[in-house]
């Protein structure tokens, strides 16, 4: 164990090594992820870009510990991930808020599970509700909120647990285009206010270029494997119509082969 | 952002010709027509005795109801009879919920208990509670215990089924969400399983209550000296169809009141339930 | 290894459950914990079952006759409930005039528990086949109407609007769109109606009958023969399950493609 730890480069927050995943039994096996390595630096905003059915959600569920890989390991700060836990904040595509809890109740769920006293967790929750811009909606139930607001709650809920890492799985996939752009700006604002290591899955190239420090693309067919890596050093806040922005967007579009 | 003013389209006012055909498209008019028509046909049928001797006129039923309300029947007025039935239902209902919900919940969360108990329950389930009446009378005699026993049998089944299904059908991703927030097994149960399955359990309790109301009548039909079932069997034995129908009216009204008040209770207990229908 | 052992236990437990109930039941009777006048042991019930296969005494008919009587009453009432309830419910869902005229009456009758119809049914139709068929009809027709009504009401409004733009008449929309999309709900109602009918039948036979499974149970009580009561109860349960399975099979065949 000790020797393995030393092999890990110090500056990597997340390391996936030799990761692969297949479902089903021997007769009827589906390979979802081909063997891959992926490393994420501390406080980096990594975007994983790939079309539907490219194994990106599976990769994410493995990183979060919700799924065990067929081979390989995921380590966070050099420690192997063995199951889901509060050191990772996860934002689901389908919101997955607790419908019986108010906004406040949802956001303070993490602190509550950790056993924080009532006034402490209320304070934490309020801080993140304010951060995501939902002040005044503390006592609303999820069904009373719009899609964008639900996803804000989901982000606040993940942040309130003070995770080392945030994993966002196509969080804005169900939003309309305008709300989506707004939420992308908000994501960057929140991230810059409280930096975390962020991995963000999307199928939208523009969103990837707008958000990421680095973009990793997956091939569009199973089993999923990494194809290209792009470093994005455009200054923030980024402009969707900036020439560099458009060039990079074009480059990624050209290089990703969509297999239909 | 500058919002452009949306041109208000002038409301199209169509003058409604007040013809007969339009009247027949008005739902409230039809409702009224239906009730009036129903009562009229009933009255005509009763007066002409076209369906035999045993159909009283609606007014006779009303008189009978007033009479039962004011004057005691077999020593008790209508409200006392109603109270006797309701008391049996409530006692049995509380027992059934206290037994059924824990069994169902435990079946939902423990696979060993489920494997052991489910087939036994599946054997027990298809027997109508009313089929237990004879055995109950044999065991306890014709008294309160045997009636309450039968009602418990009837009311416990929906409690078990719904609690069990409610827990099995909890959205799996909610568990993922709770685990990602650091929930352990016990916390998953308290924070996710119970609240998420609550609406289904509550629905089971609702069904169980109306089941109890049906079963109490059956139990009282077979042997009782008081209660709503006794009133209608009394009407049968003394050849007073007005008493039977009067009893049925009170029974139906009570059933309706029970279901209305339970659904109000539900809205009050889980205000978030709307979500189940609206969310995907 | 742990897993396969677990699976074995889970496979055995269901049989163990039923076996345990039978053994305990047999023992409490044999050891006299519950006197034989109050409860018959499983073995006694099985013995009586074979006796009743060809002996009419002491209740006046062999088992097959009881079952046939009950089945005849149940099927007559049940099919009448379907024939009247389903078309009525479907029409109530689509035609304003049918809903307006039928709904208030239906709402008045709906909360009456089927058992409460028994005295009136005996008055009107006697204790023979007609009386019981009426009680079964009254209990079966309610779920048929409700499910057909709700089924039509839940038709996707887009389909209806689409049909209107194609110029379909009200009747055609009802026939081509509302009825097919209501079918799954209608068939769901069949099972509910069946359970309700079967319960009502037993109630009706307990109060007034000269043959039938409910009558068998009553005779068991009058003759103080607990084995006959238990046999009657088991036959009621078993026959109920068998009809349920048949209805389910028929339904699956009829709506092979429609079931959601």
PDB file of C-alpha atoms in Angstrom, chain C:
ATOM      1  CA  UNK C   1     -18.681 -18.169  -2.490  1.00  0.00           C
ATOM      2  CA  UNK C   2     -20.697 -16.173   0.013  1.00  0.00           C
ATOM      3  CA  UNK C   3     -22.941 -15.177  -2.844  1.00  0.00           C
ATOM      4  CA  UNK C   4     -23.879 -18.679  -4.013  1.00  0.00           C
ATOM      5  CA  UNK C   5     -24.592 -19.750  -0.430  1.00  0.00           C
ATOM      6  CA  UNK C   6     -26.820 -16.709  -0.070  1.00  0.00           C
ATOM      7  CA  UNK C   7     -28.679 -17.632  -3.245  1.00  0.00           C
ATOM      8  CA  UNK C   8     -29.230 -21.179  -1.999  1.00  0.00           C
ATOM      9  CA  UNK C   9     -30.689 -19.911   1.277  1.00  0.00           C
ATOM     10  CA  UNK C  10     -33.011 -17.584  -0.606  1.00  0.00           C
ATOM     11  CA  UNK C  11     -34.155 -20.494  -2.769  1.00  0.00           C
ATOM     12  CA  UNK C  12     -34.943 -22.731   0.189  1.00  0.00           C
ATOM     13  CA  UNK C  13     -36.617 -20.158   2.431  1.00  0.00           C
ATOM     14  CA  UNK C  14     -39.921 -19.916   0.497  1.00  0.00           C
ATOM     15  CA  UNK C  15     -40.528 -23.675   0.865  1.00  0.00           C
ATOM     16  CA  UNK C  16     -39.411 -23.494   4.455  1.00  0.00           C
ATOM     17  CA  UNK C  17     -41.984 -20.790   5.115  1.00  0.00           C
ATOM     18  CA  UNK C  18     -44.894 -22.835   3.841  1.00  0.00           C
ATOM     19  CA  UNK C  19     -43.594 -25.997   5.473  1.00  0.00           C
ATOM     20  CA  UNK C  20     -43.256 -24.220   8.812  1.00  0.00           C
ATOM     21  CA  UNK C  21     -46.857 -23.008   8.657  1.00  0.00           C
ATOM     22  CA  UNK C  22     -48.139 -26.507   7.833  1.00  0.00           C
ATOM     23  CA  UNK C  23     -46.092 -28.198  10.546  1.00  0.00           C
ATOM     24  CA  UNK C  24     -47.057 -25.685  13.237  1.00  0.00           C
ATOM     25  CA  UNK C  25     -50.691 -25.902  12.161  1.00  0.00           C
ATOM     26  CA  UNK C  26     -50.610 -29.717  12.277  1.00  0.00           C
ATOM     27  CA  UNK C  27     -48.870 -29.736  15.653  1.00  0.00           C
ATOM     28  CA  UNK C  28     -51.141 -27.280  17.458  1.00  0.00           C
ATOM     29  CA  UNK C  29     -54.117 -29.426  16.474  1.00  0.00           C
ATOM     30  CA  UNK C  30     -52.497 -32.807  17.116  1.00  0.00           C
ATOM     31  CA  UNK C  31     -51.070 -31.787  20.478  1.00  0.00           C
ATOM     32  CA  UNK C  32     -54.435 -30.378  21.481  1.00  0.00           C
ATOM     33  CA  UNK C  33     -53.174 -26.821  21.975  1.00  0.00           C
ATOM     34  CA  UNK C  34     -56.188 -25.802  19.936  1.00  0.00           C
ATOM     35  CA  UNK C  35     -59.074 -28.254  20.443  1.00  0.00           C
ATOM     36  CA  UNK C  36     -60.148 -30.287  17.457  1.00  0.00           C
ATOM     37  CA  UNK C  37     -63.632 -28.804  17.597  1.00  0.00           C
ATOM     38  CA  UNK C  38     -62.206 -25.365  16.742  1.00  0.00           C
ATOM     39  CA  UNK C  39     -59.618 -26.134  14.100  1.00  0.00           C
ATOM     40  CA  UNK C  40     -58.897 -29.039  11.779  1.00  0.00           C
ATOM     41  CA  UNK C  41     -55.355 -30.130  11.015  1.00  0.00           C
ATOM     42  CA  UNK C  42     -54.036 -30.016   7.442  1.00  0.00           C
ATOM     43  CA  UNK C  43     -54.177 -33.824   7.224  1.00  0.00           C
ATOM     44  CA  UNK C  44     -57.838 -33.878   8.263  1.00  0.00           C
ATOM     45  CA  UNK C  45     -58.605 -31.241   5.641  1.00  0.00           C
ATOM     46  CA  UNK C  46     -56.875 -33.246   2.928  1.00  0.00           C
ATOM     47  CA  UNK C  47     -58.794 -36.361   4.008  1.00  0.00           C
ATOM     48  CA  UNK C  48     -62.090 -34.497   3.835  1.00  0.00           C
ATOM     49  CA  UNK C  49     -61.109 -33.184   0.417  1.00  0.00           C
ATOM     50  CA  UNK C  50     -60.876 -36.710  -0.953  1.00  0.00           C
ATOM     51  CA  UNK C  51     -64.086 -37.744   0.782  1.00  0.00           C
ATOM     52  CA  UNK C  52     -65.954 -34.753  -0.595  1.00  0.00           C
ATOM     53  CA  UNK C  53     -64.805 -35.542  -4.126  1.00  0.00           C
ATOM     54  CA  UNK C  54     -67.558 -38.157  -4.419  1.00  0.00           C
ATOM     55  CA  UNK C  55     -69.658 -37.936  -1.245  1.00  0.00           C
ATOM     56  CA  UNK C  56     -72.574 -35.519  -1.103  1.00  0.00           C
ATOM     57  CA  UNK C  57     -73.158 -35.854   2.651  1.00  0.00           C
ATOM     58  CA  UNK C  58     -73.487 -34.093   5.001  1.00  0.00           C
ATOM     59  CA  UNK C  59     -74.015 -30.819   3.142  1.00  0.00           C
ATOM     60  CA  UNK C  60     -75.966 -32.106   0.163  1.00  0.00           C
ATOM     61  CA  UNK C  61     -73.521 -31.879  -2.724  1.00  0.00           C
ATOM     62  CA  UNK C  62     -70.104 -33.074  -3.825  1.00  0.00           C
ATOM     63  CA  UNK C  63     -67.256 -30.600  -4.002  1.00  0.00           C
ATOM     64  CA  UNK C  64     -67.425 -30.259  -7.780  1.00  0.00           C
ATOM     65  CA  UNK C  65     -71.065 -29.150  -7.571  1.00  0.00           C
ATOM     66  CA  UNK C  66     -70.223 -26.467  -5.019  1.00  0.00           C
ATOM     67  CA  UNK C  67     -67.399 -25.196  -7.157  1.00  0.00           C
ATOM     68  CA  UNK C  68     -69.528 -25.297 -10.308  1.00  0.00           C
ATOM     69  CA  UNK C  69     -72.336 -23.350  -8.629  1.00  0.00           C
ATOM     70  CA  UNK C  70     -69.966 -20.679  -7.390  1.00  0.00           C
ATOM     71  CA  UNK C  71     -68.207 -20.445 -10.737  1.00  0.00           C
ATOM     72  CA  UNK C  72     -71.472 -20.153 -12.642  1.00  0.00           C
ATOM     73  CA  UNK C  73     -72.695 -17.319 -10.424  1.00  0.00           C
ATOM     74  CA  UNK C  74     -69.355 -15.566 -10.478  1.00  0.00           C
ATOM     75  CA  UNK C  75     -68.866 -15.803 -14.234  1.00  0.00           C
ATOM     76  CA  UNK C  76     -72.397 -14.637 -15.016  1.00  0.00           C
ATOM     77  CA  UNK C  77     -72.131 -11.602 -12.736  1.00  0.00           C
ATOM     78  CA  UNK C  78     -68.584 -10.866 -13.807  1.00  0.00           C
ATOM     79  CA  UNK C  79     -69.246 -11.006 -17.541  1.00  0.00           C
ATOM     80  CA  UNK C  80     -72.319  -8.808 -17.128  1.00  0.00           C
ATOM     81  CA  UNK C  81     -70.140  -6.363 -15.220  1.00  0.00           C
ATOM     82  CA  UNK C  82     -67.648  -6.291 -18.096  1.00  0.00           C
ATOM     83  CA  UNK C  83     -70.297  -6.026 -20.813  1.00  0.00           C
ATOM     84  CA  UNK C  84     -72.019  -3.108 -19.122  1.00  0.00           C
ATOM     85  CA  UNK C  85     -69.189  -1.501 -17.194  1.00  0.00           C
ATOM     86  CA  UNK C  86     -66.497  -1.185 -19.855  1.00  0.00           C
ATOM     87  CA  UNK C  87     -68.567   0.435 -22.636  1.00  0.00           C
ATOM     88  CA  UNK C  88     -70.225   2.704 -20.086  1.00  0.00           C
ATOM     89  CA  UNK C  89     -66.894   3.775 -18.617  1.00  0.00           C
ATOM     90  CA  UNK C  90     -65.369   4.352 -22.067  1.00  0.00           C
ATOM     91  CA  UNK C  91     -68.349   6.418 -23.209  1.00  0.00           C
ATOM     92  CA  UNK C  92     -68.355   8.398 -19.957  1.00  0.00           C
ATOM     93  CA  UNK C  93     -64.739   9.286 -20.582  1.00  0.00           C
ATOM     94  CA  UNK C  94     -65.344  10.751 -24.041  1.00  0.00           C
ATOM     95  CA  UNK C  95     -68.960  11.903 -24.491  1.00  0.00           C
ATOM     96  CA  UNK C  96     -70.036  14.820 -22.333  1.00  0.00           C
ATOM     97  CA  UNK C  97     -73.662  13.828 -22.489  1.00  0.00           C
ATOM     98  CA  UNK C  98     -72.981  10.302 -21.224  1.00  0.00           C
ATOM     99  CA  UNK C  99     -70.773  11.582 -18.447  1.00  0.00           C
ATOM    100  CA  UNK C 100     -73.301  14.207 -17.458  1.00  0.00           C
ATOM    101  CA  UNK C 101     -76.143  11.750 -17.248  1.00  0.00           C
ATOM    102  CA  UNK C 102     -74.375   8.694 -15.853  1.00  0.00           C
ATOM    103  CA  UNK C 103     -71.794  10.117 -13.512  1.00  0.00           C
ATOM    104  CA  UNK C 104     -74.009  11.450 -10.716  1.00  0.00           C
ATOM    105  CA  UNK C 105     -75.844   8.136 -10.489  1.00  0.00           C
ATOM    106  CA  UNK C 106     -72.582   6.253 -10.591  1.00  0.00           C
ATOM    107  CA  UNK C 107     -71.096   8.458  -7.884  1.00  0.00           C
ATOM    108  CA  UNK C 108     -74.131   7.764  -5.705  1.00  0.00           C
ATOM    109  CA  UNK C 109     -73.835   4.020  -6.136  1.00  0.00           C
ATOM    110  CA  UNK C 110     -70.055   3.770  -6.037  1.00  0.00           C
ATOM    111  CA  UNK C 111     -69.494   4.154  -2.282  1.00  0.00           C
ATOM    112  CA  UNK C 112     -72.010   1.412  -1.409  1.00  0.00           C
ATOM    113  CA  UNK C 113     -70.013  -1.663  -0.408  1.00  0.00           C
ATOM    114  CA  UNK C 114     -71.131  -4.653  -2.513  1.00  0.00           C
ATOM    115  CA  UNK C 115     -72.070  -6.562   0.626  1.00  0.00           C
ATOM    116  CA  UNK C 116     -74.718  -3.947   1.403  1.00  0.00           C
ATOM    117  CA  UNK C 117     -76.577  -4.962  -1.758  1.00  0.00           C
ATOM    118  CA  UNK C 118     -77.222  -8.468  -0.485  1.00  0.00           C
ATOM    119  CA  UNK C 119     -80.550  -7.902   1.317  1.00  0.00           C
ATOM    120  CA  UNK C 120     -81.965  -5.885  -1.551  1.00  0.00           C
ATOM    121  CA  UNK C 121     -80.756  -8.420  -4.101  1.00  0.00           C
ATOM    122  CA  UNK C 122     -82.418 -11.248  -2.195  1.00  0.00           C
ATOM    123  CA  UNK C 123     -85.621  -9.220  -2.060  1.00  0.00           C
ATOM    124  CA  UNK C 124     -85.611  -8.429  -5.729  1.00  0.00           C
ATOM    125  CA  UNK C 125     -84.171 -11.565  -7.283  1.00  0.00           C
ATOM    126  CA  UNK C 126     -84.382 -14.294  -4.638  1.00  0.00           C
ATOM    127  CA  UNK C 127     -81.521 -16.445  -3.393  1.00  0.00           C
ATOM    128  CA  UNK C 128     -80.979 -18.214  -6.711  1.00  0.00           C
ATOM    129  CA  UNK C 129     -78.584 -17.530  -9.543  1.00  0.00           C
ATOM    130  CA  UNK C 130     -80.045 -14.116 -10.475  1.00  0.00           C
ATOM    131  CA  UNK C 131     -79.763 -12.655  -6.988  1.00  0.00           C
ATOM    132  CA  UNK C 132     -76.145 -13.624  -6.622  1.00  0.00           C
ATOM    133  CA  UNK C 133     -75.237 -12.620 -10.144  1.00  0.00           C
ATOM    134  CA  UNK C 134     -76.686  -9.191  -9.326  1.00  0.00           C
ATOM    135  CA  UNK C 135     -74.518  -8.820  -6.208  1.00  0.00           C
ATOM    136  CA  UNK C 136     -71.430  -9.858  -8.149  1.00  0.00           C
ATOM    137  CA  UNK C 137     -72.367  -7.530 -10.957  1.00  0.00           C
ATOM    138  CA  UNK C 138     -72.749  -4.629  -8.516  1.00  0.00           C
ATOM    139  CA  UNK C 139     -69.303  -5.227  -7.069  1.00  0.00           C
ATOM    140  CA  UNK C 140     -67.562  -5.877 -10.379  1.00  0.00           C
ATOM    141  CA  UNK C 141     -69.071  -3.081 -12.415  1.00  0.00           C
ATOM    142  CA  UNK C 142     -67.593  -0.274 -10.300  1.00  0.00           C
ATOM    143  CA  UNK C 143     -63.907  -0.950 -11.018  1.00  0.00           C
ATOM    144  CA  UNK C 144     -64.743  -1.644 -14.692  1.00  0.00           C
ATOM    145  CA  UNK C 145     -66.372   1.762 -15.092  1.00  0.00           C
ATOM    146  CA  UNK C 146     -63.697   3.630 -13.147  1.00  0.00           C
ATOM    147  CA  UNK C 147     -60.760   2.115 -15.010  1.00  0.00           C
ATOM    148  CA  UNK C 148     -62.299   2.504 -18.463  1.00  0.00           C
ATOM    149  CA  UNK C 149     -63.234   6.102 -17.657  1.00  0.00           C
ATOM    150  CA  UNK C 150     -59.770   6.979 -16.367  1.00  0.00           C
ATOM    151  CA  UNK C 151     -58.190   5.136 -19.287  1.00  0.00           C
ATOM    152  CA  UNK C 152     -59.985   7.304 -21.835  1.00  0.00           C
ATOM    153  CA  UNK C 153     -59.274  10.453 -19.831  1.00  0.00           C
ATOM    154  CA  UNK C 154     -55.570   9.652 -19.807  1.00  0.00           C
ATOM    155  CA  UNK C 155     -55.364   9.511 -23.600  1.00  0.00           C
ATOM    156  CA  UNK C 156     -52.447  11.624 -24.733  1.00  0.00           C
ATOM    157  CA  UNK C 157     -54.110  14.905 -25.831  1.00  0.00           C
ATOM    158  CA  UNK C 158     -51.552  15.308 -28.624  1.00  0.00           C
ATOM    159  CA  UNK C 159     -52.969  12.246 -30.381  1.00  0.00           C
ATOM    160  CA  UNK C 160     -56.467  13.689 -30.153  1.00  0.00           C
ATOM    161  CA  UNK C 161     -55.335  17.058 -31.511  1.00  0.00           C
ATOM    162  CA  UNK C 162     -53.443  15.319 -34.304  1.00  0.00           C
ATOM    163  CA  UNK C 163     -56.541  13.340 -35.263  1.00  0.00           C
ATOM    164  CA  UNK C 164     -58.582  16.551 -35.273  1.00  0.00           C
ATOM    165  CA  UNK C 165     -56.192  18.218 -37.689  1.00  0.00           C
ATOM    166  CA  UNK C 166     -56.670  15.226 -39.969  1.00  0.00           C
ATOM    167  CA  UNK C 167     -60.372  15.874 -39.794  1.00  0.00           C
ATOM    168  CA  UNK C 168     -61.444  12.856 -37.782  1.00  0.00           C
ATOM    169  CA  UNK C 169     -64.913  12.982 -36.307  1.00  0.00           C
ATOM    170  CA  UNK C 170     -65.601  12.672 -32.582  1.00  0.00           C
ATOM    171  CA  UNK C 171     -66.743   9.102 -33.046  1.00  0.00           C
ATOM    172  CA  UNK C 172     -63.665   8.169 -35.067  1.00  0.00           C
ATOM    173  CA  UNK C 173     -61.324   9.680 -32.487  1.00  0.00           C
ATOM    174  CA  UNK C 174     -63.125   7.740 -29.788  1.00  0.00           C
ATOM    175  CA  UNK C 175     -62.904   4.515 -31.749  1.00  0.00           C
ATOM    176  CA  UNK C 176     -59.416   4.844 -33.191  1.00  0.00           C
ATOM    177  CA  UNK C 177     -57.533   6.656 -30.459  1.00  0.00           C
ATOM    178  CA  UNK C 178     -59.269   6.730 -27.095  1.00  0.00           C
ATOM    179  CA  UNK C 179     -60.285   3.082 -26.885  1.00  0.00           C
ATOM    180  CA  UNK C 180     -56.911   1.590 -27.862  1.00  0.00           C
ATOM    181  CA  UNK C 181     -55.018   3.866 -25.512  1.00  0.00           C
ATOM    182  CA  UNK C 182     -57.443   3.078 -22.684  1.00  0.00           C
ATOM    183  CA  UNK C 183     -56.988  -0.679 -23.078  1.00  0.00           C
ATOM    184  CA  UNK C 184     -54.160  -1.169 -20.579  1.00  0.00           C
ATOM    185  CA  UNK C 185     -56.174   0.611 -17.903  1.00  0.00           C
ATOM    186  CA  UNK C 186     -59.280  -1.381 -18.813  1.00  0.00           C
ATOM    187  CA  UNK C 187     -57.435  -4.638 -18.414  1.00  0.00           C
ATOM    188  CA  UNK C 188     -56.000  -3.469 -15.115  1.00  0.00           C
ATOM    189  CA  UNK C 189     -59.596  -3.036 -14.016  1.00  0.00           C
ATOM    190  CA  UNK C 190     -60.464  -6.618 -14.929  1.00  0.00           C
ATOM    191  CA  UNK C 191     -58.277  -8.029 -12.158  1.00  0.00           C
ATOM    192  CA  UNK C 192     -59.583  -5.562  -9.583  1.00  0.00           C
ATOM    193  CA  UNK C 193     -63.163  -6.365 -10.602  1.00  0.00           C
ATOM    194  CA  UNK C 194     -62.472 -10.077 -10.387  1.00  0.00           C
ATOM    195  CA  UNK C 195     -61.154  -9.859  -6.827  1.00  0.00           C
ATOM    196  CA  UNK C 196     -64.121  -7.714  -5.805  1.00  0.00           C
ATOM    197  CA  UNK C 197     -66.604 -10.103  -7.458  1.00  0.00           C
ATOM    198  CA  UNK C 198     -65.154 -13.173  -5.841  1.00  0.00           C
ATOM    199  CA  UNK C 199     -65.284 -11.594  -2.372  1.00  0.00           C
ATOM    200  CA  UNK C 200     -68.881 -10.509  -2.909  1.00  0.00           C
ATOM    201  CA  UNK C 201     -69.835 -13.999  -4.077  1.00  0.00           C
ATOM    202  CA  UNK C 202     -68.594 -15.595  -0.890  1.00  0.00           C
ATOM    203  CA  UNK C 203     -70.484 -13.020   1.161  1.00  0.00           C
ATOM    204  CA  UNK C 204     -73.671 -13.633  -0.790  1.00  0.00           C
ATOM    205  CA  UNK C 205     -73.409 -17.384  -0.381  1.00  0.00           C
ATOM    206  CA  UNK C 206     -72.753 -17.124   3.335  1.00  0.00           C
ATOM    207  CA  UNK C 207     -76.044 -15.362   3.819  1.00  0.00           C
ATOM    208  CA  UNK C 208     -78.299 -17.167   1.428  1.00  0.00           C
ATOM    209  CA  UNK C 209     -77.556 -20.244  -0.680  1.00  0.00           C
ATOM    210  CA  UNK C 210     -78.147 -23.969  -0.958  1.00  0.00           C
ATOM    211  CA  UNK C 211     -74.970 -24.886  -2.796  1.00  0.00           C
ATOM    212  CA  UNK C 212     -71.699 -23.144  -3.494  1.00  0.00           C
ATOM    213  CA  UNK C 213     -68.362 -22.729  -1.732  1.00  0.00           C
ATOM    214  CA  UNK C 214     -69.628 -20.039   0.633  1.00  0.00           C
ATOM    215  CA  UNK C 215     -72.499 -22.327   1.557  1.00  0.00           C
ATOM    216  CA  UNK C 216     -70.016 -25.121   2.243  1.00  0.00           C
ATOM    217  CA  UNK C 217     -68.264 -22.862   4.735  1.00  0.00           C
ATOM    218  CA  UNK C 218     -71.547 -21.953   6.432  1.00  0.00           C
ATOM    219  CA  UNK C 219     -72.577 -25.607   6.647  1.00  0.00           C
ATOM    220  CA  UNK C 220     -69.237 -26.402   8.225  1.00  0.00           C
ATOM    221  CA  UNK C 221     -70.067 -23.950  10.979  1.00  0.00           C
ATOM    222  CA  UNK C 222     -73.626 -25.220  11.463  1.00  0.00           C
ATOM    223  CA  UNK C 223     -72.439 -28.832  11.629  1.00  0.00           C
ATOM    224  CA  UNK C 224     -69.467 -27.856  13.819  1.00  0.00           C
ATOM    225  CA  UNK C 225     -67.044 -29.352  11.308  1.00  0.00           C
ATOM    226  CA  UNK C 226     -63.962 -27.155  11.260  1.00  0.00           C
ATOM    227  CA  UNK C 227     -62.389 -29.341   8.570  1.00  0.00           C
ATOM    228  CA  UNK C 228     -65.242 -28.457   6.235  1.00  0.00           C
ATOM    229  CA  UNK C 229     -64.853 -24.743   6.966  1.00  0.00           C
ATOM    230  CA  UNK C 230     -61.131 -24.842   6.256  1.00  0.00           C
ATOM    231  CA  UNK C 231     -61.670 -26.930   3.122  1.00  0.00           C
ATOM    232  CA  UNK C 232     -64.219 -24.385   1.895  1.00  0.00           C
ATOM    233  CA  UNK C 233     -61.865 -21.504   2.601  1.00  0.00           C
ATOM    234  CA  UNK C 234     -58.983 -23.183   0.803  1.00  0.00           C
ATOM    235  CA  UNK C 235     -61.154 -23.974  -2.211  1.00  0.00           C
ATOM    236  CA  UNK C 236     -62.361 -20.363  -2.354  1.00  0.00           C
ATOM    237  CA  UNK C 237     -58.778 -19.136  -2.271  1.00  0.00           C
ATOM    238  CA  UNK C 238     -57.566 -21.668  -4.811  1.00  0.00           C
ATOM    239  CA  UNK C 239     -60.418 -21.127  -7.276  1.00  0.00           C
ATOM    240  CA  UNK C 240     -59.910 -17.374  -6.972  1.00  0.00           C
ATOM    241  CA  UNK C 241     -56.239 -17.755  -7.845  1.00  0.00           C
ATOM    242  CA  UNK C 242     -57.011 -20.031 -10.816  1.00  0.00           C
ATOM    243  CA  UNK C 243     -59.540 -17.604 -12.333  1.00  0.00           C
ATOM    244  CA  UNK C 244     -57.113 -14.767 -11.718  1.00  0.00           C
ATOM    245  CA  UNK C 245     -54.388 -16.579 -13.624  1.00  0.00           C
ATOM    246  CA  UNK C 246     -56.775 -17.337 -16.510  1.00  0.00           C
ATOM    247  CA  UNK C 247     -57.897 -13.700 -16.762  1.00  0.00           C
ATOM    248  CA  UNK C 248     -54.253 -12.656 -16.696  1.00  0.00           C
ATOM    249  CA  UNK C 249     -53.372 -15.069 -19.518  1.00  0.00           C
ATOM    250  CA  UNK C 250     -56.312 -13.977 -21.672  1.00  0.00           C
ATOM    251  CA  UNK C 251     -55.403 -10.369 -21.064  1.00  0.00           C
ATOM    252  CA  UNK C 252     -51.772 -10.907 -22.026  1.00  0.00           C
ATOM    253  CA  UNK C 253     -52.847 -12.549 -25.259  1.00  0.00           C
ATOM    254  CA  UNK C 254     -55.342  -9.840 -26.148  1.00  0.00           C
ATOM    255  CA  UNK C 255     -53.108  -6.871 -25.502  1.00  0.00           C
ATOM    256  CA  UNK C 256     -49.770  -8.336 -26.458  1.00  0.00           C
ATOM    257  CA  UNK C 257     -48.576  -5.060 -27.933  1.00  0.00           C
ATOM    258  CA  UNK C 258     -50.564  -2.501 -26.001  1.00  0.00           C
ATOM    259  CA  UNK C 259     -49.572  -3.138 -22.405  1.00  0.00           C
ATOM    260  CA  UNK C 260     -47.368  -0.395 -21.096  1.00  0.00           C
TER     261      UNK C 260
END
